[in-house]
PDB file of C-alpha atoms and ligand atoms in Angstrom:
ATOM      1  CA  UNK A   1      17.044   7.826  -4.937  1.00 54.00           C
ATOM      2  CA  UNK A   2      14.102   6.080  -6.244  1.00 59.00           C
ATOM      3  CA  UNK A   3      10.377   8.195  -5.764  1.00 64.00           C
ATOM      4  CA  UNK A   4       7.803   8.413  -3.050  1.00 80.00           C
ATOM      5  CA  UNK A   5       6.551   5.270  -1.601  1.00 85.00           C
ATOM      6  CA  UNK A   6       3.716   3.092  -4.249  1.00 90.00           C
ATOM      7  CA  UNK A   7       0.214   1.946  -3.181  1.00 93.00           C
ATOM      8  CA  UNK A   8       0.155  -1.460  -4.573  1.00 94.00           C
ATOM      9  CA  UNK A   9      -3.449  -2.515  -3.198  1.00 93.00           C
ATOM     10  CA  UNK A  10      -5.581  -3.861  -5.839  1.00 90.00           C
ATOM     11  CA  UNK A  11      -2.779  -5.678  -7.829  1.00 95.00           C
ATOM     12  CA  UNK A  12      -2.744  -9.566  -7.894  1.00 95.00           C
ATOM     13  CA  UNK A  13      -0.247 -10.290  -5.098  1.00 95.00           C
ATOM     14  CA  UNK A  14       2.569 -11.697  -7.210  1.00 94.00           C
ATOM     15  CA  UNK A  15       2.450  -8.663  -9.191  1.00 96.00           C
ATOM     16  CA  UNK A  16       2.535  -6.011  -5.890  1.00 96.00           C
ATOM     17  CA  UNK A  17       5.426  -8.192  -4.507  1.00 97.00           C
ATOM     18  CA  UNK A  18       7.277  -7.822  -7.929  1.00 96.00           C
ATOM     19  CA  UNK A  19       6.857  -4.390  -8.144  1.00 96.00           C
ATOM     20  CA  UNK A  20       7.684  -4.046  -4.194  1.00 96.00           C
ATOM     21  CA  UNK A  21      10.759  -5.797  -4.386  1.00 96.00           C
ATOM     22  CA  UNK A  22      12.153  -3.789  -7.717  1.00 96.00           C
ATOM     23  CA  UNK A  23      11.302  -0.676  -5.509  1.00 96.00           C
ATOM     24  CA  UNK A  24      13.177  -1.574  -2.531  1.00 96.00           C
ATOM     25  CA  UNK A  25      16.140  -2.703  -4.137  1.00 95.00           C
ATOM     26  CA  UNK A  26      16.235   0.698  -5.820  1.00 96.00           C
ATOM     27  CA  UNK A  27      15.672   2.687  -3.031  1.00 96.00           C
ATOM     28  CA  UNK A  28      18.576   0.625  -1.055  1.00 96.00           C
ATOM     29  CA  UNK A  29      20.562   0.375  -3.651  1.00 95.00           C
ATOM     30  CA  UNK A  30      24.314   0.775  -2.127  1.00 95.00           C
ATOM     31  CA  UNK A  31      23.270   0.963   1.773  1.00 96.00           C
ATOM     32  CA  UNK A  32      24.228  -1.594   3.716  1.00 94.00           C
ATOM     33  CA  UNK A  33      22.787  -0.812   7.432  1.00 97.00           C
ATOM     34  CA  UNK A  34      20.831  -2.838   8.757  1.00 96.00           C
ATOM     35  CA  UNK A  35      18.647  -0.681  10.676  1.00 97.00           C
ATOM     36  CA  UNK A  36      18.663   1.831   7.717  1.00 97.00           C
ATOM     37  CA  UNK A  37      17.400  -1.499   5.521  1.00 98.00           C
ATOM     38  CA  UNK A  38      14.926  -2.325   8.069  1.00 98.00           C
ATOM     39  CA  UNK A  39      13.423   1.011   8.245  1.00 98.00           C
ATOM     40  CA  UNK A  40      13.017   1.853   4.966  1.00 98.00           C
ATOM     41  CA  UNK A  41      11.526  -1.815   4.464  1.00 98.00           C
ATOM     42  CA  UNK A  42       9.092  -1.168   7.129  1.00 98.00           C
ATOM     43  CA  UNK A  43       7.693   1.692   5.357  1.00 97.00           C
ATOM     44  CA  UNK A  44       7.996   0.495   2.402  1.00 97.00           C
ATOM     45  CA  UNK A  45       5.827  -2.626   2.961  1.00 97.00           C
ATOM     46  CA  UNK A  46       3.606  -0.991   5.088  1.00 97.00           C
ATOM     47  CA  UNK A  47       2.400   1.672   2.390  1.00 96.00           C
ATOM     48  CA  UNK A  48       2.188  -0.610  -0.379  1.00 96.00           C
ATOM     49  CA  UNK A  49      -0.936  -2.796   1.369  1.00 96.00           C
ATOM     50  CA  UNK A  50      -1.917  -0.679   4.445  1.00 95.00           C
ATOM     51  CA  UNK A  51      -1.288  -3.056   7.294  1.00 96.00           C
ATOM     52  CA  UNK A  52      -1.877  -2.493  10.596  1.00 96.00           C
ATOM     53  CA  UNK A  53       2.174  -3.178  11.938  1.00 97.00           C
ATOM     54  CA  UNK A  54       4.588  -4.207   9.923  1.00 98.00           C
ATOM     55  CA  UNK A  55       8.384  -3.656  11.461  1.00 98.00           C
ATOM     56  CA  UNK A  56      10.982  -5.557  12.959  1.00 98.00           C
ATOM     57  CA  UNK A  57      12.055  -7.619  16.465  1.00 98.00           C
ATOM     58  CA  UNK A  58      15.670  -7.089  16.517  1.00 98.00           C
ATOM     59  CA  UNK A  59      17.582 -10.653  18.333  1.00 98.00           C
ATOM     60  CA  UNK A  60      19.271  -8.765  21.179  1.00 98.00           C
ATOM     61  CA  UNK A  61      19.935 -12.201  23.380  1.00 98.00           C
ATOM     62  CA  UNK A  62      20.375 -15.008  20.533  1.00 98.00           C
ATOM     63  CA  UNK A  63      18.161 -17.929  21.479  1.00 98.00           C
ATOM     64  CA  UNK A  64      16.691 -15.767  24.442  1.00 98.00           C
ATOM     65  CA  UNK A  65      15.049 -12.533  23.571  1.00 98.00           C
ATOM     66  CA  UNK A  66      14.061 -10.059  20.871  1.00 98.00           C
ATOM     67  CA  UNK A  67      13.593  -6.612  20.905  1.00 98.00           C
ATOM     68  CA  UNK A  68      11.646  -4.060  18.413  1.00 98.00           C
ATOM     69  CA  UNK A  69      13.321  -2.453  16.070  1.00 98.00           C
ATOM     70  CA  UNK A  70      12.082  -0.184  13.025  1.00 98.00           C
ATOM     71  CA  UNK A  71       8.327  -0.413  12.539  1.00 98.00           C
ATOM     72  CA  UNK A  72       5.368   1.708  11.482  1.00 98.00           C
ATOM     73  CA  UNK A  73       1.939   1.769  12.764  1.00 96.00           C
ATOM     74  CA  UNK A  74       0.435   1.419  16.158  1.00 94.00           C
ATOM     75  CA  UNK A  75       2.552   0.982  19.254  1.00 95.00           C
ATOM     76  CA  UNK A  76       4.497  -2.129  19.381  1.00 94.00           C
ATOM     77  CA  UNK A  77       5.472  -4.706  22.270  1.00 94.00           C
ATOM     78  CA  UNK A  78       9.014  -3.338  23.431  1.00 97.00           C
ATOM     79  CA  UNK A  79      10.086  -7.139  23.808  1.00 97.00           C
ATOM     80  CA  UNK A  80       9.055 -10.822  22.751  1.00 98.00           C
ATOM     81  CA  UNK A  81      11.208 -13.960  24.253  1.00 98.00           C
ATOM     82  CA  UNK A  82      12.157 -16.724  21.950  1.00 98.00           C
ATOM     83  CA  UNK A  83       9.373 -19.251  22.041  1.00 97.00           C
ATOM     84  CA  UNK A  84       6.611 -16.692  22.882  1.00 97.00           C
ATOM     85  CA  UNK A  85       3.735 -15.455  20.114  1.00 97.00           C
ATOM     86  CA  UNK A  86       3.891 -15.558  16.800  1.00 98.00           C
ATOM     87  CA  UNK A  87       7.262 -13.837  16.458  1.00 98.00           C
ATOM     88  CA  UNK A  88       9.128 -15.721  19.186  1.00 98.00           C
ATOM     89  CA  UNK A  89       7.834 -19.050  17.485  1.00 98.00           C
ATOM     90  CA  UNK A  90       9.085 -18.246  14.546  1.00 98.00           C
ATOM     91  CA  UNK A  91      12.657 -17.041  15.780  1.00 98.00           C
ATOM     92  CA  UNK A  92      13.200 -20.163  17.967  1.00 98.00           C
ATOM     93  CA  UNK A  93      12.146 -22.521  14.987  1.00 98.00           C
ATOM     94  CA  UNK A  94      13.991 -20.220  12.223  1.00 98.00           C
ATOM     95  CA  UNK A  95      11.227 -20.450   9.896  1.00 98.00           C
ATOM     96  CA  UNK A  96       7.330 -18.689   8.420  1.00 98.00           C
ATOM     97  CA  UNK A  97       4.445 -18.612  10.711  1.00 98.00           C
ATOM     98  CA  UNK A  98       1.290 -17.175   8.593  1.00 98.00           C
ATOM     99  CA  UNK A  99      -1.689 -17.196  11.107  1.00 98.00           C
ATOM    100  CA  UNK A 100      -5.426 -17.118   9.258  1.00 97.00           C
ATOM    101  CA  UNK A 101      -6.964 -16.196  12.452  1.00 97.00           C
ATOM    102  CA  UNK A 102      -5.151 -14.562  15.642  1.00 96.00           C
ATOM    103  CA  UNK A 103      -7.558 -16.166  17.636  1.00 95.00           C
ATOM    104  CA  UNK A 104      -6.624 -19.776  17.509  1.00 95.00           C
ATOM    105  CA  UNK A 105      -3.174 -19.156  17.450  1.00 94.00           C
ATOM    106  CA  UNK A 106      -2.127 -20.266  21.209  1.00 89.00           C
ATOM    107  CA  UNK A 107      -0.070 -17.879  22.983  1.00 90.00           C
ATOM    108  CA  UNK A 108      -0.513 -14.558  20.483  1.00 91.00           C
ATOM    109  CA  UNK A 109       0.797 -11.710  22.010  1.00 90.00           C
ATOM    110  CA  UNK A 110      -2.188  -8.907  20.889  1.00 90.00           C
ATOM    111  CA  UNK A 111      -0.088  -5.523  21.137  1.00 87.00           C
ATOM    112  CA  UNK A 112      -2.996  -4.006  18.808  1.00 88.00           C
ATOM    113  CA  UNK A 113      -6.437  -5.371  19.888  1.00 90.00           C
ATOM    114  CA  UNK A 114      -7.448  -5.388  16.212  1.00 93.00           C
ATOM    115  CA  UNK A 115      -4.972  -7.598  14.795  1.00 95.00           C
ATOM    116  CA  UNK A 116      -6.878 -10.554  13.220  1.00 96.00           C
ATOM    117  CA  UNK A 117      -4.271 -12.130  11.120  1.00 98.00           C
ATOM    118  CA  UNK A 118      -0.434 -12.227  10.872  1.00 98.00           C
ATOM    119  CA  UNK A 119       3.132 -13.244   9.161  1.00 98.00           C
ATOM    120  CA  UNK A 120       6.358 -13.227  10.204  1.00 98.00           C
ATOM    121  CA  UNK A 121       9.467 -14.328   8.819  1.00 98.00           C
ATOM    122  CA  UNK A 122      13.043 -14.885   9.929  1.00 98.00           C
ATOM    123  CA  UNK A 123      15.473 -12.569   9.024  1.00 98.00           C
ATOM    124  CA  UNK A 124      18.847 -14.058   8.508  1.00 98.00           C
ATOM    125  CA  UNK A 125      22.627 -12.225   7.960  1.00 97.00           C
ATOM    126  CA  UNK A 126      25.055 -13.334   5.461  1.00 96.00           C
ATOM    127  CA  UNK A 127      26.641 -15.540   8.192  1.00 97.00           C
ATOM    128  CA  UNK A 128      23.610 -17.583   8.609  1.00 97.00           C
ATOM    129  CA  UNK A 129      22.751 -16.176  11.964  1.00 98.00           C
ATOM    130  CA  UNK A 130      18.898 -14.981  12.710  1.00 98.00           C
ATOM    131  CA  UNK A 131      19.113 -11.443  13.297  1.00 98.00           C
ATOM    132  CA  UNK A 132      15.550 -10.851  13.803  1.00 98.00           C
ATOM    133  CA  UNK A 133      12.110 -11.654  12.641  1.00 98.00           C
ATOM    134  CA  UNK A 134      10.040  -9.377  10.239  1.00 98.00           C
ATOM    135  CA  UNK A 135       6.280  -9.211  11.488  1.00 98.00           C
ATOM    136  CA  UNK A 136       2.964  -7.918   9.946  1.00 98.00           C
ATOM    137  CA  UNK A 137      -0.342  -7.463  11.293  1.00 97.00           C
ATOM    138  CA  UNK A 138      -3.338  -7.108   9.568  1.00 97.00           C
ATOM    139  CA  UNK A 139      -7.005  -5.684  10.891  1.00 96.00           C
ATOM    140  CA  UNK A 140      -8.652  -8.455   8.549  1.00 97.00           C
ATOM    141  CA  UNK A 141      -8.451 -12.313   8.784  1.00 97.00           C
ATOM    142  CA  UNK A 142      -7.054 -14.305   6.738  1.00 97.00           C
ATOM    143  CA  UNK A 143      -4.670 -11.671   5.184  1.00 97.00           C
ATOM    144  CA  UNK A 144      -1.613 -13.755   4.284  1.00 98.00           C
ATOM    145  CA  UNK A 145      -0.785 -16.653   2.424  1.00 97.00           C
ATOM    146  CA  UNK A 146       2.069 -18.582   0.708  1.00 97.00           C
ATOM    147  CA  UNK A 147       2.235 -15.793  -2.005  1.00 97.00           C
ATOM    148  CA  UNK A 148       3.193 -13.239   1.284  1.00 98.00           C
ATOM    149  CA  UNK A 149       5.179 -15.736   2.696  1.00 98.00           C
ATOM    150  CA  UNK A 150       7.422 -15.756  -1.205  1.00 97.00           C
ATOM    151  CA  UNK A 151       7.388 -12.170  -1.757  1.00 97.00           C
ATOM    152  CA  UNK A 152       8.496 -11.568   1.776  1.00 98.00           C
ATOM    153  CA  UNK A 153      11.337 -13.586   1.762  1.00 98.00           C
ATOM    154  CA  UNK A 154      12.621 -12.263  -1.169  1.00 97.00           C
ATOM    155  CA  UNK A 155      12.460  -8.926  -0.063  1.00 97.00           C
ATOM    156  CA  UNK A 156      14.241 -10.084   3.625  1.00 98.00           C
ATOM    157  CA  UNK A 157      16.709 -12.083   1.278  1.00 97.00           C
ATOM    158  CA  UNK A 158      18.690  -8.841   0.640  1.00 96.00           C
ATOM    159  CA  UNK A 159      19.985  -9.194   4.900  1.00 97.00           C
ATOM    160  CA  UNK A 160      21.849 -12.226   3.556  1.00 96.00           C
ATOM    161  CA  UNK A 161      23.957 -10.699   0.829  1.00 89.00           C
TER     162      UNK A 161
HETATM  163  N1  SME B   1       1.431 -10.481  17.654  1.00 51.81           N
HETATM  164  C1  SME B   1       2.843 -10.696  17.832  1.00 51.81           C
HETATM  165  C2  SME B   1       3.460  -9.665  18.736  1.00 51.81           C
HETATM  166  C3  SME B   1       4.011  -8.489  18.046  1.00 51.81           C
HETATM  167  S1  SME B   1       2.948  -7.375  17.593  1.00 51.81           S
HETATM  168  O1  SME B   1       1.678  -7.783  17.161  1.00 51.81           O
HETATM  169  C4  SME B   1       3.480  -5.984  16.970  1.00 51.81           C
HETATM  170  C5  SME B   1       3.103 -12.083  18.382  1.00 51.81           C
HETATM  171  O2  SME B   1       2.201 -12.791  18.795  1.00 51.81           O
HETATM  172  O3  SME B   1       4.263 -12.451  18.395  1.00 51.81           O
END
């Protein structure tokens, strides 16, 4: 198994997400379990930048409701319904949301009072279906950008192998 988790702060973002993504597939390299995957992504992710949350809602109802799944950091909301926040919009429309500013996003659900900006992507199975929604919070504004948005994806792209 690949070493400890890396501290990638202070590296130009395409560079950290690179280096992230190498790691993970090492690390993973042969498991295919989802919640295993998600985990280890979660911590993963988490160390590298030192977020705030950064973990998974889990589709338990498709269409209807998400629940959390791996994470690390503060507590998280036990369950978001499709439509709802930042993670239910992005589950019912099955695509990015990167907020600047948590305050003019309509709707945010704040399970950490000092979340100022967020991402979160769909997660999506090798039959096409969403299976959940990767979220990360951030105690700064303006945290995440397109860049995110790329390296993230490529790292999530490994649930539709
Ligand atoms: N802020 C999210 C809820 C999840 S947590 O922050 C961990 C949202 O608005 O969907």
């Amino acid at each position: 198994m690949a070493e400890a988790t890396l501290d990638l702060r202070g590296l130009p973002k395409s560079q950290a997400y690179s280096e992230l993504a190498s790691h993970i597939e090492a690390v993973l390299d042969g498991i295919d379990d989802d919640i295993a995957e998600m985990a280890t992504v979660s911590a993963l992710v988490h160390n590298a930048f030192g977020f705030l949350w950064t973990g998974f809602y889990r589709v338990v109802t498709p269409g209807k409701l998400m629940r959390v799944g791996p994470y690390q950091g503060t507590l998280g909301c036990l369950e978001i319904a499709f439509g709802r926040g930042v993670c239910g919009t992005a589950a019912a429309e099955r695509r990015a949301v990167v907020v600047h500013d948590v305050e003019t996003f309509p709707g945010h659900i704040a399970c950490d009072a000092s979340a100022r900006s967020e991402i979160v992507l769909p997660v999506i199975d090798s039959s096409g279906d969403l299976i959940a929604v990767f979220d990360i919070d951030s105690e700064h504004t303006g945290t995440f950008d397109s860049e995110d948005e790329r390296g993230l994806a490529q790292v999530l792209s490994r649930f539709a192998r």
